[in-house]
RNA sequence: GGCGACAUAGCCAAGUGGUAAGGCAGAGGUCUGCAAAACCUCCAUCCCCCGGUUCGAAUCCGGGUGUCGCCUCCA
């Protein structure tokens, strides 16, 4: 069995065959650091983080590189309005990026690259393209001559003639420096007051697309295994990357191109220009009870290539779903010791999980098929529900009807597979001393309630029950007049 | 206008030829003074519409309809 993934380049699912057996080189287009990340970014990086985790679990040595675009007009504009420097703005939102991603349990890349730290590579690449006749300088700018590259359009499936027809109203004829409306800037001459770097073409800064081509070459190789990013980057960004890199090296830039679908709001793409975006931090500020894992789960419940509609209802459903999974994940720490599991066993044995079980196989079959996370999640829910049931039976009746060994295996499987999807219950925040009522006070109130019930003064007994409930104490009335209680978390 | 994607229950969603996973919500039952919790059970004769291929189609083919994305910065 092998991993199959959808390749935008061929528009088909293809078996993953890496350049070097057992190793996968990945480059993922990162963010332009001029604002906080929104839910579209959340989806993108949750999806690729999950792909990365899965490939690792499947035994691949994964090397994952991601960039920060820290030279850009939008950053510059922001710096201008704030009367500060481009670097200050970039640093701030780079830091914010890391905070947001950590919250969503997204693993850090093996290497991060920055436009500001890639200028040598960028200039070398531009020089090479100029030398080979793919680029031409024009008044301090340097442009890529799109028509020189025969394969232009192969990723996005469009031809220049089509582009011309459709874009006729949108192409700006005032850009006279370009030989052709579809040529794009590799280097932009400095304007007064803007940060700039010296270059053979005069002071200036790099265009957007060139940084990725230069970074991939510098950090990875001429040809990498997988290049990923948002589907809105297919054209022109990734198309231009291909044109730049392949013209320079004569080799394919990436064997596989993967693209995630957009996050929609009310059926429309969430985007800056539409102004309909919610930042990750806004979401959690306005929904204090929302778990970051619920957002992650929400994003993994759909196929990564399809658009997903973000609604309050869907989010609430995901929160409830996460609750179910979390109860299963917490079964181990909660009940394991009572069932005779040794804490050290839990971690050690999970690491060498038996992969031949039906659960793991079902999970793997789903995930092998272009990362079918929704299919994989079904396995997690089956396990979590079984464990939740067992836990409830222990709490409510004193014992489960499944043997300890089976429960342990189920729990370890659940934890392991959840980890592959980046879903973690996280440490239980147990307060030092439980707040509210003391055990003695609770026992006293229960005693009073029992007396009231015996006297059939149900108004009084219900009042006590409400009082306890308000203090976070839930009651379980059992047959025979026995009442048990537990603190609700 | 060009290119592309998608359409499955109240909602989300998997499933690409063999007779509809999973989640959320909901319903009934047991228990209870009533609840809560828990446990048990149920919840798409059918996959946008119309044709076709096939012993058999949500799945393949043809034709519609609808929604969305890209073609400008975008994850």
Coordinates of C-alpha atoms (C1' of nucleotides) in Angstrom, one line a residue:
Chain A
X1 CA 0.0 0.0 0.0
X2 CA 1.2 3.4 -0.8
X3 CA 0.2 7.0 -0.3
X4 CA -1.8 8.4 -3.2
X5 CA -2.1 12.2 -3.5
X6 CA -3.8 14.6 -5.9
X7 CA -1.4 16.4 -8.1
X8 CA -2.6 19.7 -9.4
X9 CA -0.1 19.5 -12.2
X10 CA -1.6 16.3 -13.7
X11 CA -5.1 16.9 -12.2
X12 CA -5.0 13.3 -11.0
X13 CA -4.3 11.3 -8.0
X14 CA -0.9 9.7 -8.2
X15 CA 1.1 7.4 -6.0
X16 CA 3.7 9.2 -4.0
X17 CA 7.1 8.3 -5.5
X18 CA 9.8 10.4 -3.9
X19 CA 13.1 11.4 -5.4
X20 CA 14.9 9.6 -2.6
X21 CA 13.2 6.5 -1.2
X22 CA 11.7 7.1 2.2
X23 CA 12.4 10.9 2.1
X24 CA 10.1 13.7 1.3
X25 CA 11.2 17.3 0.6
X26 CA 8.4 19.8 1.1
X27 CA 8.1 23.5 0.4
X28 CA 5.0 25.3 1.6
X29 CA 4.2 28.9 0.7
X30 CA 3.9 30.8 3.9
X31 CA 2.4 34.2 4.8
X32 CA 3.0 37.8 4.0
X33 CA 3.5 39.2 7.4
X34 CA 1.5 42.4 7.3
X35 CA -1.5 41.3 9.5
X36 CA -2.7 38.6 11.8
X37 CA -3.6 35.3 10.3
X38 CA -7.2 34.6 9.5
X39 CA -9.1 31.3 9.3
X40 CA -8.0 30.8 5.7
X41 CA -4.4 30.6 6.9
X42 CA -5.5 28.4 9.8
X43 CA -7.0 25.9 7.3
X44 CA -4.0 26.0 5.1
X45 CA -1.4 25.3 7.8
X46 CA -3.6 22.8 9.6
X47 CA -4.0 20.8 6.5
X48 CA -0.3 20.8 5.6
X49 CA 0.7 20.1 9.1
X50 CA -1.6 17.0 9.0
X51 CA -0.1 15.9 5.7
X52 CA 3.3 16.2 7.2
X53 CA 2.5 14.4 10.4
X54 CA 0.9 11.6 8.4
X55 CA 3.8 11.1 6.1
X56 CA 6.1 11.0 9.1
X57 CA 3.8 8.4 10.7
X58 CA 4.0 6.5 7.5
X59 CA 7.7 6.3 7.9
X60 CA 8.9 9.0 5.7
X61 CA 11.8 11.3 6.7
X62 CA 10.1 14.6 6.0
X63 CA 12.0 17.9 5.5
X64 CA 9.6 20.8 5.5
X65 CA 10.5 24.3 4.6
X66 CA 8.2 27.3 4.8
X67 CA 8.8 31.0 4.0
X68 CA 7.8 34.4 5.3
X69 CA 7.4 37.1 2.8
X70 CA 8.8 40.0 4.7
X71 CA 9.3 42.4 1.7
X72 CA 6.0 43.5 0.2
X73 CA 3.9 46.6 -0.6
X74 CA 1.3 45.7 2.0
X75 CA 3.9 45.5 4.7
X76 CA 5.3 48.8 3.5
X77 CA 1.9 50.4 3.5
X78 CA 1.2 49.3 7.0
X79 CA 4.6 50.6 8.2
X80 CA 3.8 53.9 6.6
X81 CA 0.5 54.3 8.3
X82 CA 2.1 53.3 11.6
X83 CA 5.1 55.5 11.0
X84 CA 7.4 52.6 11.6
X85 CA 9.7 50.4 9.5
X86 CA 8.8 47.4 7.3
X87 CA 11.0 45.2 9.5
X88 CA 9.1 46.2 12.6
X89 CA 5.8 45.3 11.1
X90 CA 7.2 42.1 9.7
X91 CA 8.7 41.0 13.0
X92 CA 5.5 41.7 14.8
X93 CA 3.3 39.6 12.5
X94 CA 5.9 36.9 12.2
X95 CA 5.8 36.5 16.0
X96 CA 2.0 36.5 15.9
X97 CA 2.1 33.8 13.3
X98 CA 4.0 31.5 15.5
X99 CA 1.6 32.1 18.4
X100 CA -1.4 31.4 16.3
X101 CA 0.0 28.2 14.8
X102 CA 1.2 26.9 18.2
X103 CA -2.3 27.3 19.4
X104 CA -3.5 25.0 16.6
X105 CA -0.9 22.5 17.4
X106 CA 0.9 23.0 14.1
X107 CA 4.5 21.8 14.2
X108 CA 7.2 24.2 13.4
X109 CA 8.9 23.8 10.0
X110 CA 12.4 22.3 9.8
X111 CA 13.5 25.6 8.3
X112 CA 12.0 29.0 7.8
X113 CA 13.1 31.3 5.1
X114 CA 12.7 35.0 4.7
X115 CA 12.9 37.2 1.7
X116 CA 15.2 39.6 3.5
X117 CA 17.6 36.8 4.1
X118 CA 17.5 35.4 0.6
X119 CA 18.6 38.5 -1.4
X120 CA 21.8 36.9 -2.7
X121 CA 20.0 33.9 -4.0
X122 CA 17.3 36.0 -5.5
X123 CA 19.7 38.2 -7.3
X124 CA 21.8 35.2 -8.5
X125 CA 18.6 33.6 -9.9
X126 CA 17.5 36.8 -11.6
X127 CA 21.0 37.2 -13.1
X128 CA 20.8 33.7 -14.4
X129 CA 17.4 34.2 -16.0
X130 CA 18.6 37.4 -17.6
X131 CA 21.7 35.6 -18.9
X132 CA 19.5 32.9 -20.4
X133 CA 17.2 35.4 -22.1
X134 CA 14.2 34.9 -19.9
X135 CA 14.4 38.2 -18.2
X136 CA 15.1 41.8 -19.3
X137 CA 15.9 44.9 -17.4
X138 CA 13.8 48.0 -17.9
X139 CA 14.6 51.2 -16.1
X140 CA 15.8 49.7 -12.9
X141 CA 13.1 47.0 -12.9
X142 CA 13.6 43.5 -14.2
X143 CA 10.8 41.5 -15.8
X144 CA 10.3 37.9 -16.7
X145 CA 9.4 37.4 -20.3
X146 CA 6.6 35.0 -20.0
X147 CA 6.4 34.1 -23.7
X148 CA 9.9 32.8 -23.6
X149 CA 8.9 30.0 -21.4
X150 CA 7.2 27.3 -23.4
X151 CA 5.6 25.6 -20.5
X152 CA 3.9 28.6 -19.2
X153 CA 0.4 27.8 -18.0
X154 CA 0.9 24.1 -17.5
X155 CA 0.1 24.1 -13.8
X156 CA -3.0 26.3 -13.9
X157 CA -4.2 24.9 -17.3
X158 CA -4.5 28.1 -19.1
X159 CA -3.0 29.5 -22.3
X160 CA -1.8 33.0 -22.7
X161 CA -4.4 33.6 -25.5
X162 CA -7.2 32.8 -23.1
X163 CA -5.7 35.0 -20.5
X164 CA -5.5 37.8 -22.9
X165 CA -9.1 37.5 -24.0
X166 CA -10.4 37.4 -20.5
X167 CA -8.2 40.0 -19.0
X168 CA -8.4 42.5 -21.7
X169 CA -10.3 45.0 -19.5
X170 CA -8.0 44.4 -16.6
X171 CA -4.6 44.6 -18.0
X172 CA -3.1 48.0 -17.2
X173 CA -1.8 49.5 -20.5
X174 CA 0.1 52.1 -18.6
X175 CA 2.7 49.6 -17.5
X176 CA 4.8 50.5 -20.5
X177 CA 8.0 49.1 -19.1
X178 CA 6.8 45.5 -19.8
X179 CA 7.3 44.1 -23.2
X180 CA 4.1 42.1 -22.7
X181 CA 1.2 42.6 -20.3
X182 CA 1.7 39.2 -18.7
X183 CA 5.4 39.7 -17.9
X184 CA 5.9 40.0 -14.2
X185 CA 8.5 41.8 -12.1
X186 CA 11.5 39.9 -10.7
X187 CA 13.1 43.1 -9.4
X188 CA 11.5 46.4 -8.7
X189 CA 13.5 49.6 -8.7
X190 CA 13.5 51.5 -5.4
X191 CA 11.1 54.4 -5.0
X192 CA 12.2 57.3 -2.8
X193 CA 11.8 56.5 0.9
X194 CA 11.4 52.8 0.5
X195 CA 13.7 50.2 1.8
X196 CA 16.0 48.9 -0.9
X197 CA 18.9 46.6 -1.6
X198 CA 21.7 47.2 -4.0
X199 CA 21.8 45.1 -7.1
X200 CA 23.3 44.8 -10.6
X201 CA 20.2 46.6 -11.8
X202 CA 20.3 49.4 -9.3
X203 CA 18.8 49.7 -5.8
X204 CA 15.5 48.0 -5.4
X205 CA 13.7 45.0 -4.0
X206 CA 12.6 41.6 -5.2
X207 CA 9.2 40.9 -6.8
X208 CA 7.0 38.4 -5.0
X209 CA 7.3 35.2 -7.0
X210 CA 11.1 35.1 -7.2
X211 CA 11.7 34.6 -3.5
X212 CA 10.1 31.2 -3.5
X213 CA 12.1 30.0 -6.5
X214 CA 15.3 31.2 -4.8
X215 CA 14.5 29.8 -1.4
X216 CA 13.6 26.3 -2.8
X217 CA 16.9 26.2 -4.6
X218 CA 18.8 27.4 -1.6
X219 CA 17.1 25.4 1.1
X220 CA 16.1 22.3 -0.8
X221 CA 17.0 21.4 -4.3
X222 CA 16.4 22.1 -8.0
X223 CA 13.6 19.6 -7.9
X224 CA 11.6 18.9 -4.7
X225 CA 9.0 16.3 -3.9
X226 CA 6.0 18.3 -2.9
X227 CA 5.2 22.0 -3.2
X228 CA 2.1 23.1 -1.4
X229 CA 0.0 26.1 -0.8
X230 CA -3.5 27.7 -1.1
X231 CA -5.4 27.0 -4.3
X232 CA -5.5 30.8 -4.9
X233 CA -1.8 30.7 -5.4
X234 CA -2.0 28.4 -8.4
X235 CA -2.2 31.3 -10.7
X236 CA -0.2 33.4 -11.1
X237 CA 2.2 32.7 -8.1
X238 CA 3.0 29.0 -8.6
X239 CA 2.8 29.3 -12.3
X240 CA 5.4 32.0 -12.1
X241 CA 7.6 30.0 -9.7
X242 CA 7.6 27.2 -12.3
X243 CA 8.6 29.6 -15.0
X244 CA 11.4 31.1 -13.0
X245 CA 12.8 27.9 -11.6
X246 CA 12.5 25.6 -14.6
X247 CA 13.8 28.2 -17.0
X248 CA 16.9 28.5 -14.8
X249 CA 17.5 24.9 -13.9
X250 CA 16.0 23.0 -16.8
X251 CA 14.5 20.6 -14.3
X252 CA 11.0 20.3 -12.9
X253 CA 10.5 22.4 -9.8
X254 CA 8.3 20.0 -8.0
X255 CA 7.0 16.5 -8.6
X256 CA 3.8 17.1 -6.8
X257 CA 1.8 20.2 -6.4
X258 CA -0.8 20.2 -3.7
X259 CA -3.4 22.9 -3.1
X260 CA -5.9 23.4 -0.3
X261 CA -9.4 24.7 -0.8
X262 CA -10.5 28.0 0.5
X263 CA -12.4 28.9 3.7
X264 CA -15.8 30.4 2.7
X265 CA -18.1 32.7 4.7
X266 CA -21.7 32.6 3.5
X267 CA -20.6 30.7 0.4
X268 CA -18.0 33.3 -0.5
X269 CA -14.2 33.1 -0.1
X270 CA -12.8 34.6 3.0
X271 CA -10.4 37.2 1.9
X272 CA -8.8 40.5 2.7
X273 CA -10.3 42.2 -0.3
X274 CA -13.8 41.2 0.6
X275 CA -13.3 42.2 4.2
X276 CA -15.1 39.1 5.4
X277 CA -12.3 37.5 7.3
X278 CA -12.0 36.5 11.0
X279 CA -8.5 36.3 12.4
X280 CA -7.6 33.3 14.5
X281 CA -7.2 35.4 17.6
X282 CA -10.4 37.2 17.1
X283 CA -12.2 33.8 16.9
X284 CA -10.9 32.7 20.2
X285 CA -11.4 36.1 21.8
X286 CA -15.1 36.2 20.9
X287 CA -15.5 32.5 21.7
X288 CA -13.8 32.0 25.0
X289 CA -15.1 28.5 25.4
X290 CA -13.9 27.4 22.0
X291 CA -11.1 24.9 22.0
X292 CA -8.4 25.4 19.3
X293 CA -8.7 21.6 18.7
X294 CA -12.4 22.1 17.8
X295 CA -11.3 24.5 15.1
X296 CA -8.7 22.0 14.0
X297 CA -11.3 19.2 14.0
X298 CA -13.7 21.4 12.0
X299 CA -11.1 21.9 9.4
X300 CA -10.2 18.2 9.2
X301 CA -13.8 17.1 8.9
X302 CA -13.8 18.0 5.2
X303 CA -11.7 17.1 2.3
X304 CA -8.7 19.5 2.1
X305 CA -9.2 20.4 -1.5
X306 CA -12.9 21.4 -1.2
X307 CA -14.0 24.7 0.0
X308 CA -15.3 24.7 3.5
X309 CA -18.1 27.0 4.8
X310 CA -17.3 28.7 8.1
X311 CA -20.5 29.2 10.2
X312 CA -21.3 29.5 13.9
X313 CA -23.4 26.4 13.6
X314 CA -20.7 24.4 12.1
X315 CA -18.2 25.6 14.7
X316 CA -20.6 24.7 17.6
X317 CA -21.0 21.2 16.1
X318 CA -17.3 20.9 15.9
X319 CA -16.9 21.9 19.5
X320 CA -19.4 19.2 20.5
X321 CA -17.6 16.7 18.3
X322 CA -14.3 17.6 19.9
X323 CA -15.9 17.0 23.3
X324 CA -16.6 13.5 22.3
X325 CA -13.1 12.8 21.1
X326 CA -11.6 14.5 24.1
X327 CA -13.6 12.2 26.5
X328 CA -12.1 9.3 24.7
X329 CA -8.6 10.7 24.8
X330 CA -8.9 11.4 28.5
X331 CA -9.9 7.9 29.3
X332 CA -6.3 6.8 29.8
X333 CA -5.2 9.3 32.4
X334 CA -8.6 9.2 34.0
X335 CA -9.2 5.5 34.3
X336 CA -6.0 3.8 33.4
X337 CA -4.4 3.7 36.8
X338 CA -7.6 2.1 38.2
X339 CA -7.4 -0.5 35.6
X340 CA -3.8 -1.3 36.5
X341 CA -2.0 0.5 33.7
X342 CA 1.4 1.8 34.4
X343 CA 1.9 5.4 33.2
X344 CA 5.2 4.5 31.6
X345 CA 3.6 1.7 29.7
X346 CA 1.2 4.0 28.1
X347 CA 3.8 6.1 26.3
X348 CA 6.2 3.3 25.5
X349 CA 3.6 0.9 24.1
X350 CA 1.8 3.6 22.1
X351 CA 5.1 4.2 20.3
X352 CA 5.2 0.6 19.0
X353 CA 1.5 0.4 18.3
X354 CA 0.3 -2.7 16.5
X355 CA -0.6 -1.4 13.0
X356 CA -2.3 -4.6 11.9
X357 CA -5.4 -3.9 13.9
X358 CA -8.6 -3.2 12.0
X359 CA -8.8 0.4 13.4
X360 CA -5.3 1.3 12.3
X361 CA -5.7 -0.3 8.9
X362 CA -9.0 1.5 8.2
X363 CA -7.4 4.7 9.2
X364 CA -4.5 4.1 7.0
X365 CA -6.5 3.2 4.0
X366 CA -8.5 6.4 4.3
X367 CA -5.5 8.6 4.8
X368 CA -3.4 6.9 2.1
X369 CA -6.1 8.0 -0.3
X370 CA -5.1 11.6 -0.7
X371 CA -5.3 12.3 3.0
X372 CA -9.0 11.5 3.6
X373 CA -9.1 13.0 7.1
X374 CA -12.9 12.7 7.3
X375 CA -12.6 9.0 6.7
X376 CA -9.8 8.7 9.2
X377 CA -11.8 10.6 11.8
X378 CA -14.6 8.1 11.7
X379 CA -12.1 5.6 13.2
X380 CA -11.2 8.0 16.0
X381 CA -14.9 8.5 16.8
X382 CA -15.5 4.8 16.9
X383 CA -12.7 4.4 19.4
X384 CA -13.6 7.4 21.4
X385 CA -17.2 6.4 21.7
X386 CA -16.3 3.0 23.0
X387 CA -13.9 4.5 25.5
X388 CA -16.4 7.1 26.6
X389 CA -19.0 4.4 27.1
X390 CA -16.5 2.3 29.2
X391 CA -15.6 5.4 31.3
X392 CA -19.2 6.2 31.9
X393 CA -19.9 2.6 33.0
X394 CA -17.1 2.8 35.4
X395 CA -18.3 6.1 36.8
X396 CA -21.9 5.1 37.0
X397 CA -21.9 1.4 37.7
X398 CA -18.5 0.9 39.1
X399 CA -17.1 -1.2 36.3
X400 CA -16.7 -1.6 32.5
X401 CA -17.9 -4.6 30.6
X402 CA -14.7 -4.6 28.5
X403 CA -11.5 -6.0 29.7
X404 CA -8.7 -3.7 30.7
X405 CA -6.3 -4.9 28.0
X406 CA -8.7 -4.2 25.2
X407 CA -9.5 -0.8 26.6
X408 CA -5.8 0.0 26.9
X409 CA -5.2 -1.0 23.2
X410 CA -8.2 1.1 22.1
X411 CA -7.0 4.1 24.0
X412 CA -3.4 3.8 22.8
X413 CA -4.7 3.5 19.2
X414 CA -6.9 6.5 19.7
X415 CA -4.2 8.7 21.2
X416 CA -1.7 7.7 18.4
X417 CA -4.1 8.3 15.6
X418 CA -5.3 11.6 17.1
X419 CA -1.7 12.6 17.3
X420 CA -1.2 11.9 13.6
X421 CA -4.1 14.4 13.0
X422 CA -2.6 16.8 15.4
X423 CA -5.5 16.5 17.8
X424 CA -4.4 16.5 21.5
X425 CA -6.4 16.7 24.7
X426 CA -3.6 18.7 26.3
X427 CA -2.8 18.6 30.0
X428 CA -5.8 18.6 32.3
X429 CA -5.7 21.9 34.1
X430 CA -6.4 20.6 37.6
X431 CA -6.7 23.4 40.1
X432 CA -4.5 22.9 43.2
X433 CA -7.5 22.8 45.5
X434 CA -10.9 22.2 43.9
X435 CA -12.8 25.4 44.1
X436 CA -16.2 25.7 45.6
X437 CA -17.7 23.3 48.1
X438 CA -15.7 21.1 50.3
X439 CA -16.3 17.4 50.4
X440 CA -17.7 17.7 53.9
X441 CA -20.1 20.4 52.8
X442 CA -21.2 18.4 49.9
X443 CA -21.8 15.3 52.1
X444 CA -23.8 17.4 54.5
X445 CA -26.0 18.8 51.7
X446 CA -26.5 15.3 50.3
X447 CA -27.5 14.1 53.7
X448 CA -30.1 16.9 54.0
X449 CA -31.4 16.2 50.5
X450 CA -31.8 12.5 51.4
X451 CA -33.8 13.4 54.4
X452 CA -36.0 15.7 52.4
X453 CA -36.6 13.0 49.8
X454 CA -37.5 10.5 52.5
X455 CA -40.0 13.0 53.8
X456 CA -41.2 13.5 50.2
X457 CA -40.4 17.2 50.4
X458 CA -39.2 17.3 46.8
X459 CA -39.2 21.1 46.6
X460 CA -36.6 21.1 49.3
X461 CA -34.6 18.2 47.8
X462 CA -34.6 19.8 44.4
X463 CA -33.4 23.1 45.8
X464 CA -30.4 21.4 47.3
X465 CA -29.8 19.6 44.0
X466 CA -29.9 23.0 42.2
X467 CA -27.5 24.5 44.7
X468 CA -25.0 21.7 44.2
X469 CA -25.4 21.9 40.5
X470 CA -24.6 25.6 40.6
X471 CA -21.4 24.7 42.5
X472 CA -20.4 22.4 39.8
X473 CA -21.4 19.2 41.6
X474 CA -23.4 16.7 39.5
X475 CA -25.5 14.1 41.2
X476 CA -26.1 10.5 40.2
X477 CA -29.2 9.1 41.9
X478 CA -28.9 5.3 41.8
X479 CA -31.5 2.7 42.6
X480 CA -32.0 2.0 46.3
X481 CA -31.7 5.6 47.4
X482 CA -27.9 5.8 46.9
X483 CA -26.6 9.1 45.5
X484 CA -23.2 9.6 44.1
X485 CA -21.6 12.9 43.1
X486 CA -18.8 14.2 41.0
X487 CA -17.3 17.5 40.1
X488 CA -18.0 18.6 36.5
X489 CA -15.0 19.7 34.7
Chain B
rG1 C1' -15.5 35.6 -22.1
rG2 C1' -11.6 31.6 -20.8
rC3 C1' -10.1 27.7 -17.3
rG4 C1' -11.5 24.7 -13.2
rA5 C1' -14.2 22.5 -9.0
rC6 C1' -18.4 20.9 -6.6
rA7 C1' -23.9 19.2 -5.9
rU8 C1' -25.2 12.8 -0.7
rA9 C1' -30.5 13.1 5.5
rG10 C1' -32.4 19.0 9.4
rC11 C1' -26.9 20.7 9.3
rC12 C1' -21.6 19.0 8.3
rA13 C1' -19.6 15.0 5.6
rA14 C1' -17.1 9.9 3.7
rG15 C1' -17.9 6.8 -0.1
rU16 C1' -15.8 6.3 -7.9
rG17 C1' -19.6 -0.1 -10.4
rG18 C1' -22.2 -4.5 -5.9
rU19 C1' -26.7 -2.2 -3.1
rA20 C1' -25.5 4.6 1.6
rA21 C1' -19.0 5.5 7.0
rG22 C1' -18.7 9.1 10.7
rG23 C1' -20.0 13.8 13.4
rC24 C1' -23.7 17.4 15.1
rA25 C1' -28.7 17.8 16.0
rG26 C1' -33.3 14.9 16.9
rA27 C1' -36.8 10.7 18.6
rG28 C1' -38.3 6.5 21.6
rG29 C1' -37.1 3.3 25.7
rU30 C1' -34.8 1.8 30.7
rC31 C1' -33.8 4.1 35.3
rU32 C1' -36.0 8.2 38.6
rG33 C1' -40.6 11.2 43.2
rC34 C1' -39.5 14.4 38.9
rA35 C1' -35.0 15.4 36.7
rA36 C1' -30.0 15.0 35.4
rA37 C1' -26.4 11.7 34.1
rA38 C1' -25.8 7.0 32.1
rC39 C1' -27.2 2.8 29.2
rC40 C1' -30.2 0.6 25.0
rU41 C1' -32.6 1.5 20.4
rC42 C1' -34.1 4.4 16.1
rC43 C1' -33.0 8.2 12.5
rA44 C1' -31.4 8.8 3.6
rU45 C1' -35.7 2.5 -0.4
rC46 C1' -31.8 6.5 -1.6
rC47 C1' -27.4 10.2 -3.3
rC48 C1' -29.5 18.0 -8.0
rC49 C1' -32.6 16.9 -12.8
rC50 C1' -33.2 14.1 -17.6
rG51 C1' -31.5 10.4 -20.7
rG52 C1' -27.9 6.2 -21.7
rU53 C1' -24.3 2.0 -20.7
rU54 C1' -24.6 -2.4 -17.3
rC55 C1' -27.2 -8.3 -14.4
rG56 C1' -26.3 -4.1 -11.2
rA57 C1' -24.6 3.2 -10.8
rA58 C1' -24.5 8.0 -5.7
rU59 C1' -20.3 6.0 -8.4
rC60 C1' -19.3 5.4 -15.8
rC61 C1' -21.1 8.3 -20.4
rG62 C1' -24.2 12.4 -22.7
rG63 C1' -27.2 16.6 -21.9
rG64 C1' -29.3 20.1 -18.4
rU65 C1' -29.7 23.2 -13.8
rG66 C1' -27.4 25.4 -9.6
rU67 C1' -23.3 27.0 -6.5
rC68 C1' -18.4 28.4 -6.0
rG69 C1' -13.1 29.4 -7.2
rC70 C1' -9.1 31.3 -10.5
rC71 C1' -8.1 34.8 -14.6
rU72 C1' -5.9 41.5 -9.8
rC73 C1' -3.2 41.2 -3.9
rC74 C1' -4.6 36.6 -1.7
rA75 C1' -3.6 30.6 2.3

